[in-house]
């Protein structure tokens, strides 16, 4: 069986206030063409279809159009909700859509109920594990603890139990939206840390032939059978070096996996340039970035006059300006957002405690209290999004 593994469309998202709807439409045109031209048997979408719980109407219309076109091709599509999606909203009409070959898996209670497809070699069971917020799904899944490893492990126990009842030789694919140990992160992913831990081990997926992962935005291989497709578009400058693609996966008769990357259309390349303003304006080596979306980091010791306007004359698509002075007291002018880049909510909170106490770091009890408070806020946000 040949299927196309994609995820993290984030329909409705912009890039530094640039509307990406046209680029997202171009990607979906490419996806439909790939399905048609490469004789794809099924499409799997591993979560974060939308960028937020209540997406704009234009994003919903784009999603609807894509589903109609895939249904017209007669190619089954299996998709799960991610941590950006409202599972309840995305799942509305799932029963009717299933009749057209569009299989939405948004209910954690259905983790052990697969979409069954068949090829010349027999059945293939595709299990959809939507994003599992630990505190919300622990009781539903009977997990021993409210953390990511426990709830995803409980969901996979249901998958393995169902698979054990299937005819011998049934191949299996799992869709999951999670942060799996060994994956590389970028700035555009929402933090899903619970209890100070965000990642789960690859061993949680033991027993299935292929795990199609979503959540991390870089296309990457954790093992030959466990892969992230990544997002089809860049959603932060930290993804400037990403090669955006989907996985075309062939599942052989014995469950062996062969995977090929299928490159996604690039609306405009990304570039991160760094140095003093005059050098950035004059350096001939930077000419290749003049048509790119640009993030410029200025290292001038003092803030230059009208830097954005001057940069825009050479780089008309400059979108982001960061100050990191390379000498003198002006270093403290580096943006707050820049100083926090790549740090978790827990780390930021602990740094704040240490700062206001003149260097005395939080002790273990205080760190635990901070973790508990952050987890409660995250759970409140999940509940609020689910009721919108």
Short mmCIF file of C-alpha atoms in Angstrom, two decimals:
data_model
loop_
_atom_site.label_atom_id
_atom_site.label_comp_id
_atom_site.label_asym_id
_atom_site.label_seq_id
_atom_site.Cartn_x
_atom_site.Cartn_y
_atom_site.Cartn_z
CA UNK A 1 0.00 0.00 0.00
CA UNK A 2 1.22 3.46 -0.87
CA UNK A 3 0.19 6.38 1.30
CA UNK A 4 1.12 10.03 1.65
CA UNK A 5 2.02 11.19 5.17
CA UNK A 6 1.53 14.90 5.88
CA UNK A 7 0.68 17.01 8.91
CA UNK A 8 0.65 20.47 10.49
CA UNK A 9 -1.12 22.36 7.73
CA UNK A 10 -2.06 25.14 10.20
CA UNK A 11 -4.65 26.52 7.82
CA UNK A 12 -5.35 30.15 8.64
CA UNK A 13 -1.90 30.91 10.00
CA UNK A 14 0.09 33.93 8.87
CA UNK A 15 3.85 34.47 8.77
CA UNK A 16 4.91 37.69 10.51
CA UNK A 17 1.57 39.22 9.43
CA UNK A 18 1.92 37.95 5.84
CA UNK A 19 -1.26 36.11 4.82
CA UNK A 20 -0.35 32.55 3.80
CA UNK A 21 -3.72 31.47 2.46
CA UNK A 22 -2.54 31.56 -1.17
CA UNK A 23 0.56 29.53 -0.27
CA UNK A 24 -1.58 27.03 1.64
CA UNK A 25 -3.90 26.70 -1.35
CA UNK A 26 -0.87 26.06 -3.57
CA UNK A 27 0.29 23.33 -1.21
CA UNK A 28 -3.11 21.64 -1.27
CA UNK A 29 -3.13 21.82 -5.09
CA UNK A 30 0.28 20.11 -4.97
CA UNK A 31 -1.02 17.49 -2.53
CA UNK A 32 -3.99 16.60 -4.72
CA UNK A 33 -1.76 16.45 -7.81
CA UNK A 34 0.69 14.16 -5.98
CA UNK A 35 -2.13 11.85 -4.92
CA UNK A 36 -3.32 11.65 -8.50
CA UNK A 37 0.04 11.43 -10.28
CA UNK A 38 1.85 9.09 -7.87
CA UNK A 39 -1.09 6.67 -7.53
CA UNK A 40 -1.48 7.15 -3.80
CA UNK A 41 -3.79 4.65 -2.06
CA UNK A 42 -4.45 6.75 1.07
CA UNK A 43 -3.60 10.13 2.62
CA UNK A 44 -2.81 10.44 6.34
CA UNK A 45 -2.82 13.84 8.06
CA UNK A 46 -1.26 13.74 11.54
CA UNK A 47 -2.95 16.72 13.17
CA UNK A 48 -2.98 20.52 13.36
CA UNK A 49 -5.19 20.86 10.32
CA UNK A 50 -6.06 24.38 11.51
CA UNK A 51 -3.91 26.88 13.37
CA UNK A 52 -6.45 27.62 16.08
CA UNK A 53 -9.59 26.23 17.64
CA UNK A 54 -11.88 28.68 15.83
CA UNK A 55 -10.31 29.10 12.37
CA UNK A 56 -11.24 31.92 9.96
CA UNK A 57 -13.90 31.18 7.38
CA UNK A 58 -11.40 31.30 4.50
CA UNK A 59 -9.38 28.50 6.15
CA UNK A 60 -12.50 26.38 6.64
CA UNK A 61 -13.46 26.85 2.99
CA UNK A 62 -9.96 25.84 1.89
CA UNK A 63 -10.16 22.70 4.03
CA UNK A 64 -13.60 21.86 2.66
CA UNK A 65 -12.40 22.24 -0.91
CA UNK A 66 -9.40 19.97 -0.29
CA UNK A 67 -11.61 17.23 1.17
CA UNK A 68 -14.00 17.40 -1.79
CA UNK A 69 -11.11 17.05 -4.24
CA UNK A 70 -9.61 14.08 -2.39
CA UNK A 71 -13.03 12.43 -2.18
CA UNK A 72 -13.52 12.98 -5.93
CA UNK A 73 -10.29 11.05 -6.54
CA UNK A 74 -11.71 8.15 -4.52
CA UNK A 75 -8.63 8.11 -2.27
CA UNK A 76 -9.33 7.51 1.45
CA UNK A 77 -8.07 10.21 3.80
CA UNK A 78 -7.43 9.62 7.51
CA UNK A 79 -6.77 12.65 9.72
CA UNK A 80 -6.51 13.35 13.42
CA UNK A 81 -6.88 16.52 15.47
CA UNK A 82 -3.74 18.19 16.84
CA UNK A 83 -3.11 20.43 19.81
CA UNK A 84 -3.98 23.52 17.75
CA UNK A 85 -7.31 22.10 16.58
CA UNK A 86 -10.58 22.00 18.44
CA UNK A 87 -11.20 18.25 18.41
CA UNK A 88 -14.94 18.70 18.86
CA UNK A 89 -15.25 21.22 16.04
CA UNK A 90 -13.05 19.27 13.63
CA UNK A 91 -15.01 16.11 14.38
CA UNK A 92 -18.43 17.59 13.53
CA UNK A 93 -19.91 15.62 10.63
CA UNK A 94 -17.32 12.85 10.88
CA UNK A 95 -19.96 10.15 10.41
CA UNK A 96 -21.23 11.66 7.18
CA UNK A 97 -17.72 12.36 5.87
CA UNK A 98 -16.76 8.74 6.45
CA UNK A 99 -19.22 7.71 3.76
CA UNK A 100 -17.13 9.75 1.30
CA UNK A 101 -13.87 8.16 2.44
CA UNK A 102 -12.81 11.01 4.75
CA UNK A 103 -12.06 9.54 8.16
CA UNK A 104 -11.74 12.09 10.99
CA UNK A 105 -10.38 10.71 14.24
CA UNK A 106 -10.83 13.27 17.03
CA UNK A 107 -12.25 11.20 19.93
CA UNK A 108 -9.63 9.62 22.25
CA UNK A 109 -12.08 6.83 23.13
CA UNK A 110 -11.83 5.59 19.53
CA UNK A 111 -8.05 5.05 19.55
CA UNK A 112 -8.44 1.29 19.23
CA UNK A 113 -10.90 1.41 16.32
CA UNK A 114 -9.03 1.48 13.01
CA UNK A 115 -9.90 2.55 9.50
CA UNK A 116 -9.59 -0.70 7.56
CA UNK A 117 -8.22 -0.58 4.01
CA UNK A 118 -7.23 -3.41 1.71
CA UNK A 119 -4.67 -3.84 -1.03
CA UNK A 120 -3.49 -6.82 -3.09
CA UNK A 121 -1.66 -8.22 -0.05
CA UNK A 122 -4.50 -8.00 2.43
CA UNK A 123 -5.78 -5.65 5.15
CA UNK A 124 -4.11 -2.53 6.52
CA UNK A 125 -5.40 -1.07 9.79
CA UNK A 126 -4.91 2.68 10.27
CA UNK A 127 -5.34 3.89 13.85
CA UNK A 128 -5.89 7.58 14.52
CA UNK A 129 -4.64 8.87 17.90
CA UNK A 130 -5.68 12.52 18.20
CA UNK A 131 -3.64 14.86 20.36
CA UNK A 132 -4.02 13.54 23.91
CA UNK A 133 -4.02 16.25 26.60
CA UNK A 134 -3.01 14.14 29.63
CA UNK A 135 -5.31 15.65 32.27
CA UNK A 136 -8.29 15.55 29.88
CA UNK A 137 -7.97 11.94 28.68
CA UNK A 138 -6.37 10.04 31.57
CA UNK A 139 -9.66 8.63 32.85
CA UNK A 140 -11.02 7.93 29.36
CA UNK A 141 -7.98 5.83 28.50
CA UNK A 142 -7.42 4.36 31.95
CA UNK A 143 -3.86 5.69 32.09
CA UNK A 144 -1.96 5.29 35.39
CA UNK A 145 -0.74 8.92 35.36
CA UNK A 146 -1.64 12.23 33.75
CA UNK A 147 1.45 12.62 31.59
CA UNK A 148 2.17 12.24 27.90
CA UNK A 149 3.96 8.89 28.09
CA UNK A 150 1.21 7.33 30.21
CA UNK A 151 -1.75 8.44 28.09
CA UNK A 152 -0.08 7.71 24.76
CA UNK A 153 1.02 4.33 26.13
CA UNK A 154 -2.57 3.57 27.18
CA UNK A 155 -3.82 4.52 23.72
CA UNK A 156 -1.20 2.29 22.09
CA UNK A 157 -2.23 -0.58 24.38
CA UNK A 158 -5.69 -0.31 22.83
CA UNK A 159 -4.14 -0.32 19.36
CA UNK A 160 -2.09 -3.45 20.08
CA UNK A 161 -5.06 -5.20 21.69
CA UNK A 162 -7.21 -4.57 18.63
CA UNK A 163 -4.42 -5.55 16.25
CA UNK A 164 -3.96 -8.84 18.11
CA UNK A 165 -7.55 -9.76 17.21
CA UNK A 166 -7.06 -9.04 13.50
CA UNK A 167 -6.23 -11.73 10.93
CA UNK A 168 -2.59 -12.76 10.80
CA UNK A 169 -0.63 -10.59 8.40
CA UNK A 170 -2.69 -7.44 9.00
CA UNK A 171 -0.35 -4.47 8.59
CA UNK A 172 -0.72 -1.40 10.78
CA UNK A 173 -0.23 2.35 10.64
CA UNK A 174 -0.66 4.73 13.59
CA UNK A 175 -1.24 8.47 13.31
CA UNK A 176 -0.18 10.42 16.41
CA UNK A 177 0.32 14.05 17.36
CA UNK A 178 3.04 14.24 19.99
CA UNK A 179 6.59 15.26 20.82
CA UNK A 180 8.63 12.06 20.55
CA UNK A 181 12.13 11.85 22.01
CA UNK A 182 14.80 12.53 19.42
CA UNK A 183 12.75 15.01 17.41
CA UNK A 184 14.14 18.48 16.60
CA UNK A 185 11.96 21.43 17.57
CA UNK A 186 11.44 24.87 16.03
CA UNK A 187 10.07 28.17 17.34
CA UNK A 188 6.63 27.80 15.77
CA UNK A 189 5.39 24.80 17.79
CA UNK A 190 3.18 25.35 20.81
CA UNK A 191 4.69 24.05 24.06
CA UNK A 192 2.87 20.91 25.28
CA UNK A 193 5.00 20.30 28.38
CA UNK A 194 3.12 18.67 31.25
CA UNK A 195 4.71 18.16 34.65
CA UNK A 196 8.01 19.38 33.27
CA UNK A 197 8.06 16.68 30.55
CA UNK A 198 6.97 17.07 26.93
CA UNK A 199 8.43 14.08 25.07
CA UNK A 200 7.59 10.38 24.91
CA UNK A 201 9.97 7.54 23.95
CA UNK A 202 9.88 5.91 20.53
CA UNK A 203 9.27 2.56 22.24
CA UNK A 204 5.68 3.60 22.87
CA UNK A 205 5.01 2.76 19.20
CA UNK A 206 6.35 -0.79 19.38
CA UNK A 207 4.20 -3.34 17.59
CA UNK A 208 3.05 -1.31 14.56
CA UNK A 209 4.56 -1.13 11.09
CA UNK A 210 4.60 2.67 10.72
CA UNK A 211 3.99 5.68 12.98
CA UNK A 212 2.98 8.83 11.08
CA UNK A 213 3.75 11.68 13.45
CA UNK A 214 2.69 15.29 13.62
CA UNK A 215 3.48 18.28 15.86
CA UNK A 216 7.15 19.01 15.09
CA UNK A 217 7.55 21.18 11.99
CA UNK A 218 10.73 19.69 10.59
CA UNK A 219 10.55 16.61 8.35
CA UNK A 220 12.61 13.99 10.18
CA UNK A 221 13.22 10.28 10.65
CA UNK A 222 13.40 8.97 14.21
CA UNK A 223 13.57 5.35 13.05
CA UNK A 224 12.77 3.78 9.70
CA UNK A 225 9.24 3.17 10.98
CA UNK A 226 8.71 6.40 12.96
CA UNK A 227 8.73 9.69 11.08
CA UNK A 228 7.56 13.29 11.21
CA UNK A 229 6.41 14.77 7.94
CA UNK A 230 6.79 18.31 9.28
CA UNK A 231 4.73 21.29 8.21
CA UNK A 232 4.34 21.95 4.48
CA UNK A 233 5.23 25.64 4.95
CA UNK A 234 7.68 27.45 7.21
CA UNK A 235 5.93 29.17 10.11
CA UNK A 236 8.99 30.72 11.81
CA UNK A 237 12.46 31.86 10.80
CA UNK A 238 13.86 28.99 12.85
CA UNK A 239 12.72 26.83 9.92
CA UNK A 240 14.87 28.71 7.39
CA UNK A 241 17.01 25.62 6.77
CA UNK A 242 14.11 23.16 6.59
CA UNK A 243 13.36 21.26 3.43
CA UNK A 244 9.56 21.16 3.48
CA UNK A 245 8.13 17.88 2.27
CA UNK A 246 5.71 15.02 2.80
CA UNK A 247 6.57 11.32 3.07
CA UNK A 248 5.48 8.96 0.31
CA UNK A 249 5.46 5.60 2.08
CA UNK A 250 5.22 2.16 0.51
CA UNK A 251 4.15 -0.58 2.92
CA UNK A 252 5.12 -3.95 1.51
CA UNK A 253 3.30 -7.25 1.95
CA UNK A 254 5.37 -8.13 5.03
CA UNK A 255 5.10 -4.65 6.57
CA UNK A 256 8.51 -3.42 5.37
CA UNK A 257 8.67 0.35 4.89
CA UNK A 258 10.15 2.30 2.00
CA UNK A 259 9.84 6.08 2.29
CA UNK A 260 10.54 8.90 -0.17
CA UNK A 261 10.37 12.63 0.45
CA UNK A 262 8.08 14.65 -1.82
CA UNK A 263 9.06 18.32 -1.77
CA UNK A 264 6.38 20.94 -1.13
CA UNK A 265 6.11 24.19 -3.11
CA UNK A 266 8.06 27.08 -1.56
CA UNK A 267 6.19 30.40 -1.75
CA UNK A 268 9.34 32.39 -0.95
CA UNK A 269 12.67 31.30 0.56
CA UNK A 270 13.60 32.36 4.09
CA UNK A 271 16.86 34.01 5.07
CA UNK A 272 18.40 34.98 8.40
CA UNK A 273 21.12 37.62 8.02
CA UNK A 274 23.26 39.06 10.77
CA UNK A 275 25.74 41.90 11.16
CA UNK A 276 26.05 45.65 11.35
CA UNK A 277 23.58 47.54 9.23
CA UNK A 278 26.04 49.06 6.77
CA UNK A 279 27.55 45.65 6.03
CA UNK A 280 24.12 44.11 5.43
CA UNK A 281 23.30 46.93 3.00
CA UNK A 282 26.58 46.65 1.06
CA UNK A 283 27.67 42.99 1.18
CA UNK A 284 27.40 41.57 -2.37
CA UNK A 285 27.22 38.02 -0.95
CA UNK A 286 23.73 38.84 0.40
CA UNK A 287 22.32 39.58 -3.06
CA UNK A 288 20.87 36.06 -3.18
CA UNK A 289 18.50 37.00 -0.33
CA UNK A 290 17.02 40.10 -1.94
CA UNK A 291 13.85 38.24 -2.95
CA UNK A 292 13.57 36.24 0.29
CA UNK A 293 11.55 36.78 3.43
CA UNK A 294 14.28 38.13 5.68
CA UNK A 295 14.97 38.24 9.41
CA UNK A 296 17.77 40.70 10.06
CA UNK A 297 19.74 40.69 13.31
CA UNK A 298 21.65 43.94 13.77
CA UNK A 299 24.79 43.88 15.87
CA UNK A 300 25.50 47.64 15.83
CA UNK A 301 26.50 48.87 19.30
CA UNK A 302 23.82 51.58 19.08
CA UNK A 303 20.50 51.47 17.25
CA UNK A 304 20.92 52.85 13.70
CA UNK A 305 18.58 55.48 12.26
CA UNK A 306 15.46 54.00 10.53
CA UNK A 307 16.98 50.52 10.15
CA UNK A 308 13.83 48.79 8.87
CA UNK A 309 13.24 51.34 6.12
CA UNK A 310 16.85 51.20 5.02
CA UNK A 311 16.88 47.40 4.99
CA UNK A 312 13.63 47.32 3.01
CA UNK A 313 15.23 49.27 0.17
CA UNK A 314 17.58 46.35 -0.45
CA UNK A 315 15.45 43.53 0.98
CA UNK A 316 11.84 44.47 0.12
CA UNK A 317 10.49 41.40 1.93
CA UNK A 318 12.24 41.95 5.26
CA UNK A 319 9.75 40.94 7.97
CA UNK A 320 11.63 40.76 11.24
CA UNK A 321 14.24 42.97 12.89
CA UNK A 322 16.24 41.85 15.95
CA UNK A 323 18.84 43.85 17.88
CA UNK A 324 21.80 42.06 19.45
CA UNK A 325 24.54 44.65 19.95
CA UNK A 326 27.99 43.10 19.79
CA UNK A 327 29.61 45.47 22.31
CA UNK A 328 28.94 48.00 25.03
CA UNK A 329 25.97 48.55 27.35
CA UNK A 330 23.54 48.56 24.43
CA UNK A 331 23.56 44.73 24.61
CA UNK A 332 20.75 45.04 27.16
CA UNK A 333 18.55 46.38 24.35
CA UNK A 334 18.25 42.90 22.83
CA UNK A 335 14.56 42.13 22.52
CA UNK A 336 12.78 40.30 25.30
CA UNK A 337 11.39 37.81 22.76
CA UNK A 338 14.89 37.11 21.47
CA UNK A 339 16.18 36.35 24.98
CA UNK A 340 13.34 33.89 25.55
CA UNK A 341 13.62 32.07 22.23
CA UNK A 342 13.79 28.31 22.63
CA UNK A 343 12.98 28.32 26.36
CA UNK A 344 10.00 26.49 27.87
CA UNK A 345 7.39 28.13 30.09
CA UNK A 346 8.90 26.29 33.06
CA UNK A 347 12.41 27.61 32.34
CA UNK A 348 11.13 31.16 31.89
CA UNK A 349 9.27 31.04 35.20
CA UNK A 350 12.30 29.64 37.04
CA UNK A 351 14.54 32.31 35.51
CA UNK A 352 12.13 34.99 36.72
CA UNK A 353 12.18 33.65 40.27
CA UNK A 354 15.98 33.63 40.25
CA UNK A 355 16.10 37.17 38.84
CA UNK A 356 13.77 38.76 41.40
CA UNK A 357 15.61 37.01 44.25
CA UNK A 358 19.01 38.30 43.15
CA UNK A 359 20.38 34.99 41.97
CA UNK A 360 18.79 32.53 44.40
CA UNK A 361 17.28 29.80 42.21
CA UNK A 362 13.97 28.06 42.87
CA UNK A 363 14.25 24.94 44.99
CA UNK A 364 12.65 21.60 44.14
CA UNK A 365 9.37 22.36 45.93
CA UNK A 366 9.09 25.73 44.21
CA UNK A 367 9.83 24.17 40.83
CA UNK A 368 7.08 21.62 41.45
CA UNK A 369 4.63 24.39 42.35
CA UNK A 370 5.53 26.29 39.19
CA UNK A 371 4.99 23.12 37.11
CA UNK A 372 1.60 22.59 38.74
CA UNK A 373 0.53 26.17 38.07
CA UNK A 374 1.65 26.03 34.43
CA UNK A 375 -0.16 22.72 33.91
CA UNK A 376 -3.37 24.16 35.39
CA UNK A 377 -3.22 27.17 33.08
CA UNK A 378 -2.62 24.92 30.06
CA UNK A 379 -5.55 22.69 31.02
CA UNK A 380 -7.80 25.75 31.42
CA UNK A 381 -6.80 26.86 27.91
CA UNK A 382 -7.61 23.42 26.48
CA UNK A 383 -11.00 23.37 28.18
CA UNK A 384 -11.77 26.91 26.99
CA UNK A 385 -10.83 26.08 23.38
CA UNK A 386 -12.94 22.93 23.46
CA UNK A 387 -16.05 24.88 24.47
CA UNK A 388 -15.75 27.69 21.92
#
